[in-house]
PDB file of C-alpha atoms in Angstrom:
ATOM      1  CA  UNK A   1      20.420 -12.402  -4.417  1.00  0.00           C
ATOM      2  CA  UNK A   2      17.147 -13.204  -2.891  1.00  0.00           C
ATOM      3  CA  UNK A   3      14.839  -9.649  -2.231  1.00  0.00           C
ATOM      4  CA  UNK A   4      11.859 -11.036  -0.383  1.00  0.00           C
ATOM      5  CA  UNK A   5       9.595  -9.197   1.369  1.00  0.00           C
ATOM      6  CA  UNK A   6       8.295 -11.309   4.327  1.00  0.00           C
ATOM      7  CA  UNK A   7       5.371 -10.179   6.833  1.00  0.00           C
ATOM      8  CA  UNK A   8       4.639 -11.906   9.547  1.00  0.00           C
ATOM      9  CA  UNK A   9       5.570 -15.173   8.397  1.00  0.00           C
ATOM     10  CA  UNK A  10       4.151 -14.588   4.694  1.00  0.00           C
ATOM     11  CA  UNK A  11       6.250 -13.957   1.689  1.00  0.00           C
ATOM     12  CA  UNK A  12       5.148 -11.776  -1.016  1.00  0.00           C
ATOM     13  CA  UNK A  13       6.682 -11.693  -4.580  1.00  0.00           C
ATOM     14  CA  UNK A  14       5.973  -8.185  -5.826  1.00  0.00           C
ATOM     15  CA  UNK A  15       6.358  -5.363  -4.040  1.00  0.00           C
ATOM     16  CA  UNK A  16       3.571  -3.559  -6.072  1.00  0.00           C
ATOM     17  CA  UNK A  17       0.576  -3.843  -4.259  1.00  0.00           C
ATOM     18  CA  UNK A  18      -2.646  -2.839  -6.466  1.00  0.00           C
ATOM     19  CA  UNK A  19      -6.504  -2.109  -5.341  1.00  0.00           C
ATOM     20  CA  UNK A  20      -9.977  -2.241  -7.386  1.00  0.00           C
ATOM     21  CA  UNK A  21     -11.647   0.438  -7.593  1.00  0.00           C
ATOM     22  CA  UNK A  22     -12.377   2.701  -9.829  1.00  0.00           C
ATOM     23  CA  UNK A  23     -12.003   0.051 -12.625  1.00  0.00           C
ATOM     24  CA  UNK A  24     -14.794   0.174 -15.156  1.00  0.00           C
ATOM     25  CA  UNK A  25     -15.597  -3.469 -15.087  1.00  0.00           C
ATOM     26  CA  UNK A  26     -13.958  -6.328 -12.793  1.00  0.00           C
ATOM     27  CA  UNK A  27     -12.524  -7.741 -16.221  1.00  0.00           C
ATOM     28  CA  UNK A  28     -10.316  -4.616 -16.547  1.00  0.00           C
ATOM     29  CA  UNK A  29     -10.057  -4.624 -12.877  1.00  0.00           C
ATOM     30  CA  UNK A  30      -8.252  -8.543 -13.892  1.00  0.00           C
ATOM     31  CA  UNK A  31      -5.819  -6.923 -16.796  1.00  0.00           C
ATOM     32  CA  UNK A  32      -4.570  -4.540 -14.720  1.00  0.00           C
ATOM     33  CA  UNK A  33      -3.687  -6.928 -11.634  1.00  0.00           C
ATOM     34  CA  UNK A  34      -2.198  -9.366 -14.368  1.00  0.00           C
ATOM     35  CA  UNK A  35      -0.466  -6.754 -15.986  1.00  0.00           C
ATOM     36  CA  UNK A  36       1.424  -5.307 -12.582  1.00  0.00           C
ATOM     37  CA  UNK A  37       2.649  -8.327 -11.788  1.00  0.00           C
ATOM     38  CA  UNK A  38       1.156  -7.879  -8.068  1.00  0.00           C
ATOM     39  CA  UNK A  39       0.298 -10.688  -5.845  1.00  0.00           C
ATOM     40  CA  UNK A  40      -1.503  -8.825  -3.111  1.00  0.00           C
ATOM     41  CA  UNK A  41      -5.107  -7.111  -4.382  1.00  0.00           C
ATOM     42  CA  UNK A  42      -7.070  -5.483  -1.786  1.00  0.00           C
ATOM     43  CA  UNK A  43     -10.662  -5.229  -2.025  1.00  0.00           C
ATOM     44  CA  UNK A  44     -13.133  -3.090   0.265  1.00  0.00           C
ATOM     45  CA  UNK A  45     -15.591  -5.357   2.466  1.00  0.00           C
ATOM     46  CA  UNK A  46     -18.044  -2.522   1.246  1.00  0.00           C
ATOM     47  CA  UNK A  47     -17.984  -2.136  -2.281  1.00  0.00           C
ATOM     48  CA  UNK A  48     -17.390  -5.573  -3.342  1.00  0.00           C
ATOM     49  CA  UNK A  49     -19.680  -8.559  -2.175  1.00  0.00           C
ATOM     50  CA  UNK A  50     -17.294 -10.816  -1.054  1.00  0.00           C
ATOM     51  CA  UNK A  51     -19.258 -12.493   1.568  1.00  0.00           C
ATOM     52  CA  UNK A  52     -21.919 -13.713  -1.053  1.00  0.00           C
ATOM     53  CA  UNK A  53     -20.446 -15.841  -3.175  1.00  0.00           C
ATOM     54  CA  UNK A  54     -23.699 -16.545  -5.508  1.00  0.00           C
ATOM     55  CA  UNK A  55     -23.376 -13.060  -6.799  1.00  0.00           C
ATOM     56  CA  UNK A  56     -21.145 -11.739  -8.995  1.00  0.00           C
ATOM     57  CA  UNK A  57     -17.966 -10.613  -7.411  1.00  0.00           C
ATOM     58  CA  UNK A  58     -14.779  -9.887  -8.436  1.00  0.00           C
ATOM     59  CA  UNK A  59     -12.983 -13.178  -6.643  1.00  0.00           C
ATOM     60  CA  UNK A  60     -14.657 -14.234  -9.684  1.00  0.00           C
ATOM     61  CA  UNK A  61     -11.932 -12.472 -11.787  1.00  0.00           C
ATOM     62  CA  UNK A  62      -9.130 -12.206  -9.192  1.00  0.00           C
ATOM     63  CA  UNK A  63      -8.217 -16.026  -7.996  1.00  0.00           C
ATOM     64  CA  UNK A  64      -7.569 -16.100  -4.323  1.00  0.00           C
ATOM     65  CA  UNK A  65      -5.730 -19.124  -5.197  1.00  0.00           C
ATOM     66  CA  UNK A  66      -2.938 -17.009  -7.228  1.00  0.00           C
ATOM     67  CA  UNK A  67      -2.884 -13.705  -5.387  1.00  0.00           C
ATOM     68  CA  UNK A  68      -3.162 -12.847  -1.830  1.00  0.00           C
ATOM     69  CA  UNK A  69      -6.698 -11.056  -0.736  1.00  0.00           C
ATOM     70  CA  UNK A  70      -6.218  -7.916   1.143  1.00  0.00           C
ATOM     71  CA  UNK A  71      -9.664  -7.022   2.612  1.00  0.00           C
ATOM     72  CA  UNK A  72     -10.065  -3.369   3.439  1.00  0.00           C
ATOM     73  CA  UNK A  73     -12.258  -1.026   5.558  1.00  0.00           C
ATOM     74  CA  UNK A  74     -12.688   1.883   2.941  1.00  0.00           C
ATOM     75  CA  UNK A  75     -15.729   4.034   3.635  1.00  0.00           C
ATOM     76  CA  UNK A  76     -15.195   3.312   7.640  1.00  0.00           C
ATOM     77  CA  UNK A  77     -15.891   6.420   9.075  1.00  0.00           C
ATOM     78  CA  UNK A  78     -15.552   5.254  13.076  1.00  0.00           C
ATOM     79  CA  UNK A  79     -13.951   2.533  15.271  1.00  0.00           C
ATOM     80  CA  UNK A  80     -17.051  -0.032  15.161  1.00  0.00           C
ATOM     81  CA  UNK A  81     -17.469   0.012  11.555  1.00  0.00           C
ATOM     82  CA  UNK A  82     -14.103  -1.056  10.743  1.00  0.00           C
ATOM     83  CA  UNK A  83     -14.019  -3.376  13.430  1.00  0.00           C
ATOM     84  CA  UNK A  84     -17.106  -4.818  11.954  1.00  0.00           C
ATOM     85  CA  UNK A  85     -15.812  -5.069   8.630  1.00  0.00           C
ATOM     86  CA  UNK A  86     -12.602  -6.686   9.051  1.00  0.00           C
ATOM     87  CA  UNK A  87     -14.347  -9.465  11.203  1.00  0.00           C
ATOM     88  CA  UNK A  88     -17.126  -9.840   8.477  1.00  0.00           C
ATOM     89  CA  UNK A  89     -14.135 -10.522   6.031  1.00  0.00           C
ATOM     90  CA  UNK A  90     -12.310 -12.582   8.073  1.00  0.00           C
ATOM     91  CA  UNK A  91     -15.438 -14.949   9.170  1.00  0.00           C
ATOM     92  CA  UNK A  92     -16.617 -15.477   5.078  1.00  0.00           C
ATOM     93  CA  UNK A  93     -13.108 -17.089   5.307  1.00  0.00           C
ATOM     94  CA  UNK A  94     -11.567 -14.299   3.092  1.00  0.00           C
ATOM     95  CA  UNK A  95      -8.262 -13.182   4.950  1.00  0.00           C
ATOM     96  CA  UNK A  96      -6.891 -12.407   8.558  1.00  0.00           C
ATOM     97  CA  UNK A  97      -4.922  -9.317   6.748  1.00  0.00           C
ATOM     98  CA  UNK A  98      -6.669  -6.300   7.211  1.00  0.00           C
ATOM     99  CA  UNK A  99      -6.241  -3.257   5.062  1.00  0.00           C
ATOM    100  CA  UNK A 100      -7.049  -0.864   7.956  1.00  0.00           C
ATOM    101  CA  UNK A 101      -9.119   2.583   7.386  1.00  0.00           C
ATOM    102  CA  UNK A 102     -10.891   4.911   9.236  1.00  0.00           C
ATOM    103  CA  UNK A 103     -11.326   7.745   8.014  1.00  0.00           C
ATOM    104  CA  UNK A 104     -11.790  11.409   9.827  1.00  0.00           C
ATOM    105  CA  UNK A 105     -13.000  13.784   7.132  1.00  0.00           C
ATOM    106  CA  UNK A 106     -14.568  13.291   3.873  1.00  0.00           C
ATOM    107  CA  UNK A 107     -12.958  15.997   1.971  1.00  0.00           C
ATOM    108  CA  UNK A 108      -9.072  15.597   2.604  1.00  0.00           C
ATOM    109  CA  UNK A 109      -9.886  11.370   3.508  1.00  0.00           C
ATOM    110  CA  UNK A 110      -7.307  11.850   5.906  1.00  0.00           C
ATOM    111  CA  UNK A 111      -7.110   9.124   8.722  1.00  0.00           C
ATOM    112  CA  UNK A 112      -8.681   9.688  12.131  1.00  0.00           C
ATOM    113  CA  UNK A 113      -5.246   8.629  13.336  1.00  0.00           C
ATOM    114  CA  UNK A 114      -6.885   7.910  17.036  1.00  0.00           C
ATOM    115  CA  UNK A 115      -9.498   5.824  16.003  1.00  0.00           C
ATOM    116  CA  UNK A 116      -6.987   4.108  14.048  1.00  0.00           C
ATOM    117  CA  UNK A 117      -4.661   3.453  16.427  1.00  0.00           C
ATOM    118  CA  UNK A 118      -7.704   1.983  18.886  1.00  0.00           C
ATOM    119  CA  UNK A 119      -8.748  -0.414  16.092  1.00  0.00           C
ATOM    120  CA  UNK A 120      -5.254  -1.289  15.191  1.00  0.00           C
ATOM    121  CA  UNK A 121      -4.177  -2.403  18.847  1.00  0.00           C
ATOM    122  CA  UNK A 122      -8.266  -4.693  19.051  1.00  0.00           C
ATOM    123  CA  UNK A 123      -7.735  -6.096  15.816  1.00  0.00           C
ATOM    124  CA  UNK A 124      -4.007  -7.157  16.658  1.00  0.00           C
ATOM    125  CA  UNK A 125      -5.546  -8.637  19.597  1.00  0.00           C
ATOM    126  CA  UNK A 126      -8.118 -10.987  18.095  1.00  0.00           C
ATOM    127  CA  UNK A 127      -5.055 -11.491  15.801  1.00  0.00           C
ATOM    128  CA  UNK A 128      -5.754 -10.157  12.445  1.00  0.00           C
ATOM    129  CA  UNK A 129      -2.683  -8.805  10.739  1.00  0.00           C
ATOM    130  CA  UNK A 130      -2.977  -5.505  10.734  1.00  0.00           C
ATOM    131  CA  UNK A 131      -2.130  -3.287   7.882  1.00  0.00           C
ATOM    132  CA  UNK A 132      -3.235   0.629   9.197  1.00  0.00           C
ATOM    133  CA  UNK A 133      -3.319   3.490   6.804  1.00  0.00           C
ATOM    134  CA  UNK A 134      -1.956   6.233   8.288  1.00  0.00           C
ATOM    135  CA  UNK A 135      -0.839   9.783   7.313  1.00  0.00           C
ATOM    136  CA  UNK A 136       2.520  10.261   7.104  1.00  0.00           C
ATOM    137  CA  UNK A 137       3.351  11.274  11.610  1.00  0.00           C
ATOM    138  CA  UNK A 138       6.857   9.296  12.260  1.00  0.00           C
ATOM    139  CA  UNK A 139       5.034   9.386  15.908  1.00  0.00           C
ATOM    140  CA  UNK A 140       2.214   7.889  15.279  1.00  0.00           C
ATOM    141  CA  UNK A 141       3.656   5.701  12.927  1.00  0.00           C
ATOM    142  CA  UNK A 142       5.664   3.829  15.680  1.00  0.00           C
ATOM    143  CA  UNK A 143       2.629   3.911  18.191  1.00  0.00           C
ATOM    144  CA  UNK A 144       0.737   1.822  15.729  1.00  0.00           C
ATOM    145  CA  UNK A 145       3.891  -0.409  15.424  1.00  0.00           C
ATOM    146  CA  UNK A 146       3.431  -0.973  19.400  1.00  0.00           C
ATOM    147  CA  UNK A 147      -0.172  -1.471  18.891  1.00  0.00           C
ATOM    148  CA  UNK A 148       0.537  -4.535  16.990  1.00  0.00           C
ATOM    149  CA  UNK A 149       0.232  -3.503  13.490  1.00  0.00           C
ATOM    150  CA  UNK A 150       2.065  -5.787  11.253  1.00  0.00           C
ATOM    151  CA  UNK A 151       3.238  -2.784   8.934  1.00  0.00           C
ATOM    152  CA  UNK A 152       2.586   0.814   8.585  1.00  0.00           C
ATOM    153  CA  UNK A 153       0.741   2.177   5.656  1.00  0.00           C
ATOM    154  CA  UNK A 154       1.660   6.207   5.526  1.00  0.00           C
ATOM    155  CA  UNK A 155      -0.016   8.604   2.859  1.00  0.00           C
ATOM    156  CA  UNK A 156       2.083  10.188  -0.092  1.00  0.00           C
ATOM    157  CA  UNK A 157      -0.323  12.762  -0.453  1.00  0.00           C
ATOM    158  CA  UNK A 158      -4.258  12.383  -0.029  1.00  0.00           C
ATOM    159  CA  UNK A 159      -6.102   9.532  -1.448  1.00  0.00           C
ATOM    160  CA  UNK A 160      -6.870   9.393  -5.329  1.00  0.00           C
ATOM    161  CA  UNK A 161      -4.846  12.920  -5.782  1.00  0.00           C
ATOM    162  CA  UNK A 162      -1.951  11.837  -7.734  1.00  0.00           C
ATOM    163  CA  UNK A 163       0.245  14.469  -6.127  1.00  0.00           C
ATOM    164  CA  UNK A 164       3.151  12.657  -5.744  1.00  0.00           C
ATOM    165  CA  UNK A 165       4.975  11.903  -2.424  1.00  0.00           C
ATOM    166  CA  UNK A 166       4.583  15.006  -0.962  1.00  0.00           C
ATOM    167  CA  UNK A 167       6.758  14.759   2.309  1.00  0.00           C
ATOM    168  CA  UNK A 168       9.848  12.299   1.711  1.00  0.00           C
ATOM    169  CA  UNK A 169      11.272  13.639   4.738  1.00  0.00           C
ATOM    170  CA  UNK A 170       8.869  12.433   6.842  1.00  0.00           C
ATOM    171  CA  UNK A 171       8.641   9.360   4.882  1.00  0.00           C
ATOM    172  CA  UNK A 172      12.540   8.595   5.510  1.00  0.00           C
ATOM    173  CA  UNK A 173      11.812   9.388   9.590  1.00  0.00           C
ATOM    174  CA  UNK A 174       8.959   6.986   9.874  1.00  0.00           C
ATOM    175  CA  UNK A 175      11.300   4.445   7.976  1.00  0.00           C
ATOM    176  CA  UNK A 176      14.208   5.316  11.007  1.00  0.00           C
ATOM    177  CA  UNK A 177      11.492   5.351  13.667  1.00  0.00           C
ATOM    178  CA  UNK A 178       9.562   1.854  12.830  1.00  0.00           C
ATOM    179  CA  UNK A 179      11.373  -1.781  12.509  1.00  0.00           C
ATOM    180  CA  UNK A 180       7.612  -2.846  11.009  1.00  0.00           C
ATOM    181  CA  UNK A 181       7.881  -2.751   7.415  1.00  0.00           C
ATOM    182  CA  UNK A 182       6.433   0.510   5.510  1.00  0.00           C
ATOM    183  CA  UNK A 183       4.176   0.452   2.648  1.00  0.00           C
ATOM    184  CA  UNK A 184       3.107   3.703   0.879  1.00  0.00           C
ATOM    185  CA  UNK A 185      -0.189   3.959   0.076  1.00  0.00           C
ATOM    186  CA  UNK A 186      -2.053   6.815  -1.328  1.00  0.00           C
ATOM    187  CA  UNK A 187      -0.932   9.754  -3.719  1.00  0.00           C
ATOM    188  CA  UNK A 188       1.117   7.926  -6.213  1.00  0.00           C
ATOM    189  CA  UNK A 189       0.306   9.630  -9.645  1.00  0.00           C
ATOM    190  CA  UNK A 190       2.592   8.325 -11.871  1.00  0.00           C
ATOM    191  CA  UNK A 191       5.684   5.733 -12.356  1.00  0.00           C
ATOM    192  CA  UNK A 192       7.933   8.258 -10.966  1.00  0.00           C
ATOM    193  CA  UNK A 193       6.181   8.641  -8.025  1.00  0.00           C
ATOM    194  CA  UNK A 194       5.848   4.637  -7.000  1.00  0.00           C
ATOM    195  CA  UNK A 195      10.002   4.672  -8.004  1.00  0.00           C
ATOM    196  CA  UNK A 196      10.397   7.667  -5.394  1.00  0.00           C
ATOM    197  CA  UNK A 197       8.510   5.584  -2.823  1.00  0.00           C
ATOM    198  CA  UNK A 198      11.423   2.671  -3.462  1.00  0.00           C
ATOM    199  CA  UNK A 199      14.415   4.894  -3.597  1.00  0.00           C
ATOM    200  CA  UNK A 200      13.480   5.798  -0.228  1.00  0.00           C
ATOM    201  CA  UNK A 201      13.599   2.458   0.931  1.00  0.00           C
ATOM    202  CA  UNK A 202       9.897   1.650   1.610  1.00  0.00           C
ATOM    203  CA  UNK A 203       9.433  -1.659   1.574  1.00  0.00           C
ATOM    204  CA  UNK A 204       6.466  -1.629  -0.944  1.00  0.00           C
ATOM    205  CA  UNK A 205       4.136   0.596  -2.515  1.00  0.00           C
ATOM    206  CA  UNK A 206       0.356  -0.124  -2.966  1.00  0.00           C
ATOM    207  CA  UNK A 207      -1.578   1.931  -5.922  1.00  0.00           C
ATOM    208  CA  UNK A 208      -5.263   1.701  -7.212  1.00  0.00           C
ATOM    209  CA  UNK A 209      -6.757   5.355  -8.607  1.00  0.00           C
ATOM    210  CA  UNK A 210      -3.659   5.993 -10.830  1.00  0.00           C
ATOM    211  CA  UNK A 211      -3.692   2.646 -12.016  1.00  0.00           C
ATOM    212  CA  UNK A 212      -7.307   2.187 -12.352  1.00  0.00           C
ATOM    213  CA  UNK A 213      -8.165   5.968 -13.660  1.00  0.00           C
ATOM    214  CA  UNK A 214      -5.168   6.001 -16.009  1.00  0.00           C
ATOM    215  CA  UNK A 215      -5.601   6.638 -20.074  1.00  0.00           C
ATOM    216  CA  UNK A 216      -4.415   2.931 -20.262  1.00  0.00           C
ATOM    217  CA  UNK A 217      -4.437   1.007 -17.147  1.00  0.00           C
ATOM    218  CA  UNK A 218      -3.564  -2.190 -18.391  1.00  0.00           C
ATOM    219  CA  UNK A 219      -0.188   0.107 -19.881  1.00  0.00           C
ATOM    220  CA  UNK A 220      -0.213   2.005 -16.143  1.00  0.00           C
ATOM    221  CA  UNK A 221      -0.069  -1.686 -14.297  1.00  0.00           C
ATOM    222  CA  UNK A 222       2.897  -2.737 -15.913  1.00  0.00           C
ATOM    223  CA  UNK A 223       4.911   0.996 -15.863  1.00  0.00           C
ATOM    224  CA  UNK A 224       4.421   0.231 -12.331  1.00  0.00           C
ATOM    225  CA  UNK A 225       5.572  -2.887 -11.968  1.00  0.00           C
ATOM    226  CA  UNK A 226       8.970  -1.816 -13.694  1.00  0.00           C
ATOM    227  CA  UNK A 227       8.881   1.043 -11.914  1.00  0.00           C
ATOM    228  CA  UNK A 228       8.601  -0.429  -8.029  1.00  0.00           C
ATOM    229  CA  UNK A 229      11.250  -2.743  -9.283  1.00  0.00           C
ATOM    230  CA  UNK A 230      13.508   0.002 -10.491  1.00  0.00           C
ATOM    231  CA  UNK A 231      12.834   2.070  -7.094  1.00  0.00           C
ATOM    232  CA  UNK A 232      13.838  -0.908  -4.976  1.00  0.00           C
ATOM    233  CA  UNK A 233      16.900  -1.925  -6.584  1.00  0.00           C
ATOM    234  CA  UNK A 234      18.267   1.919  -7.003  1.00  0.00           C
ATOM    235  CA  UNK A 235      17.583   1.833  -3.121  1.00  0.00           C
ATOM    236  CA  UNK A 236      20.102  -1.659  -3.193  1.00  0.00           C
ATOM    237  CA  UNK A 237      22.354  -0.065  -5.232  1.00  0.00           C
ATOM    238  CA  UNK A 238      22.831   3.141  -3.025  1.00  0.00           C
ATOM    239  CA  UNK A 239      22.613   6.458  -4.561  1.00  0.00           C
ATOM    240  CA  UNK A 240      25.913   9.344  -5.099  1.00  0.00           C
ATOM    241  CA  UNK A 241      25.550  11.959  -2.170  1.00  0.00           C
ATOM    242  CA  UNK A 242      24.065  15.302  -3.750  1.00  0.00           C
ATOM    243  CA  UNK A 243      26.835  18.207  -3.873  1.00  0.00           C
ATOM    244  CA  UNK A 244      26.519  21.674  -4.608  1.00  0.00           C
ATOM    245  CA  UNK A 245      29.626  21.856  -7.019  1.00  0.00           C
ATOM    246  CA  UNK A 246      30.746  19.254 -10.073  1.00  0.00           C
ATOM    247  CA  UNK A 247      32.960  16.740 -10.020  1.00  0.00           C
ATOM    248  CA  UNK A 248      34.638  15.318 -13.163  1.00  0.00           C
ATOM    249  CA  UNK A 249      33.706  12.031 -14.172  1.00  0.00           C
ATOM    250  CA  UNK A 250      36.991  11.454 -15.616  1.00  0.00           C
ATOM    251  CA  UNK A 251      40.642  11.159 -13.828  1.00  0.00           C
ATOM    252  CA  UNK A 252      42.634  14.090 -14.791  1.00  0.00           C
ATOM    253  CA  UNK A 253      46.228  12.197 -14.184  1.00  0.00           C
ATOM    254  CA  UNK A 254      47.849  11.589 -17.358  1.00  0.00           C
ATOM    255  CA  UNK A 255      46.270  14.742 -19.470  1.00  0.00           C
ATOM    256  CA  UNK A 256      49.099  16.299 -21.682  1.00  0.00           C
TER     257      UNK A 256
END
């Protein structure tokens, strides 16, 4: 049976969603996006010259032809930064998705959820599809669905920590709360981690630092890809309910 995931009218392949940075050279950076199997890359507007093409780039390495460009506003620290960014990305032809960030303190990197949720709802209006990172608030979570956001893009745990989905709960409510799909994005350390994500039933999970800052990345990219695959159709499948006491796995009619 068929498992696409479809946003707004585009269909995506992989759920595994990888970033850039942190890479040591945009030919690893290629390796690793080969090896997840991912067909959406997002790239920040700041880091990466994407709007001069007669440098060197990394749409060099990554063909926008063969995977799907996911700008983002990484680094945006207020409202008319990131609304400047996305519509610098969007006007040197590169995408109308938007990877949404702005950010509200530099030590934690934790959204500044209000200026989020005013860029979200004029971005949605010039209609870019919006794709906010968020922490992990069911509440806010469905404002930015009403704002027009395409999906929601809750934190595991703070950017680049490799903590590990720290709040499933609230993970599971913002999955009740929103009809919008939901992509985690940020805290993933490991394979277990992005397969935790899935299990839940988020709809995707999008990784970069413990990809990119792994022993092995190119080894990292594809445990991911197995393991977002693994995650989603464990989800499918539908797990036992937990008990407190055993069960036998075998019938007991019939023992002499």
């Amino acid at each position: 049976m068929e498992d696409k995931l479809v946003i707004k009218g585009i269909e995506f392949k992989s759920r595994l969603w990888v970033g850039t940075g942190k890479y040591k050279d945009f030919e690893e950076t290629a390796r690793a996006v080969g090896a997840s199997g991912a067909d959406v890359v997002t790239v920040a507007v700041r880091r990466v010259n994407i709007v001069d093409r007669k440098s060197e780039n990394l749409l060099d390495y990554i063909d926008p032809k063969k995977y799907k460009i996911l700008p983002n506003t990484a680094g945006c620290y207020t409202v008319e930064d990131a609304l400047r960014y996305s519509r610098l990305a969007r006007e040197a032809g590169v995408s109308d998705m938007i990877k949404l960030e702005v950010i509200g303190d530099e030590k934690t990197l934790f959204p500044d959820v209000i200026g989020l949720l005013k860029a979200t709802e004029i971005l949605a209006k010039e209609g870019f599809i919006v794709f906010p990172y968020t922490n992990d608030d069911p509440v806010m979570a469905k404002r930015l669905e009403d704002a027009g956001a395409a999906a929601v893009m809750p934190l595991g745990a703070p950017i680049g920590s490799g903590l590990g989905i720290r709040n499933p709960y609230n993970i599971k409510i913002i999955l009740e709360a929103v009809k919008v799909p939901v992509i985690v994005d940020a805290g993933v350390g490991t394979a277990s981690d992005a397969t935790i994500a899935m299990e839940l039933g988020c709809d995707a999970v999008l990784i970069n630092t413990a990809i990119a800052s792994a022993k092995d990345p190119i080894a990292m990219a594809e445990a991911m890809k197995y393991a977002v695959a693994a995650g989603r159709l464990a989800y499918k499948a539908g797990r036992i309910p937990k008990k407190l006491y055993a069960t036998a796995s075998s019938p007991i009619e019939g023992m002499l």
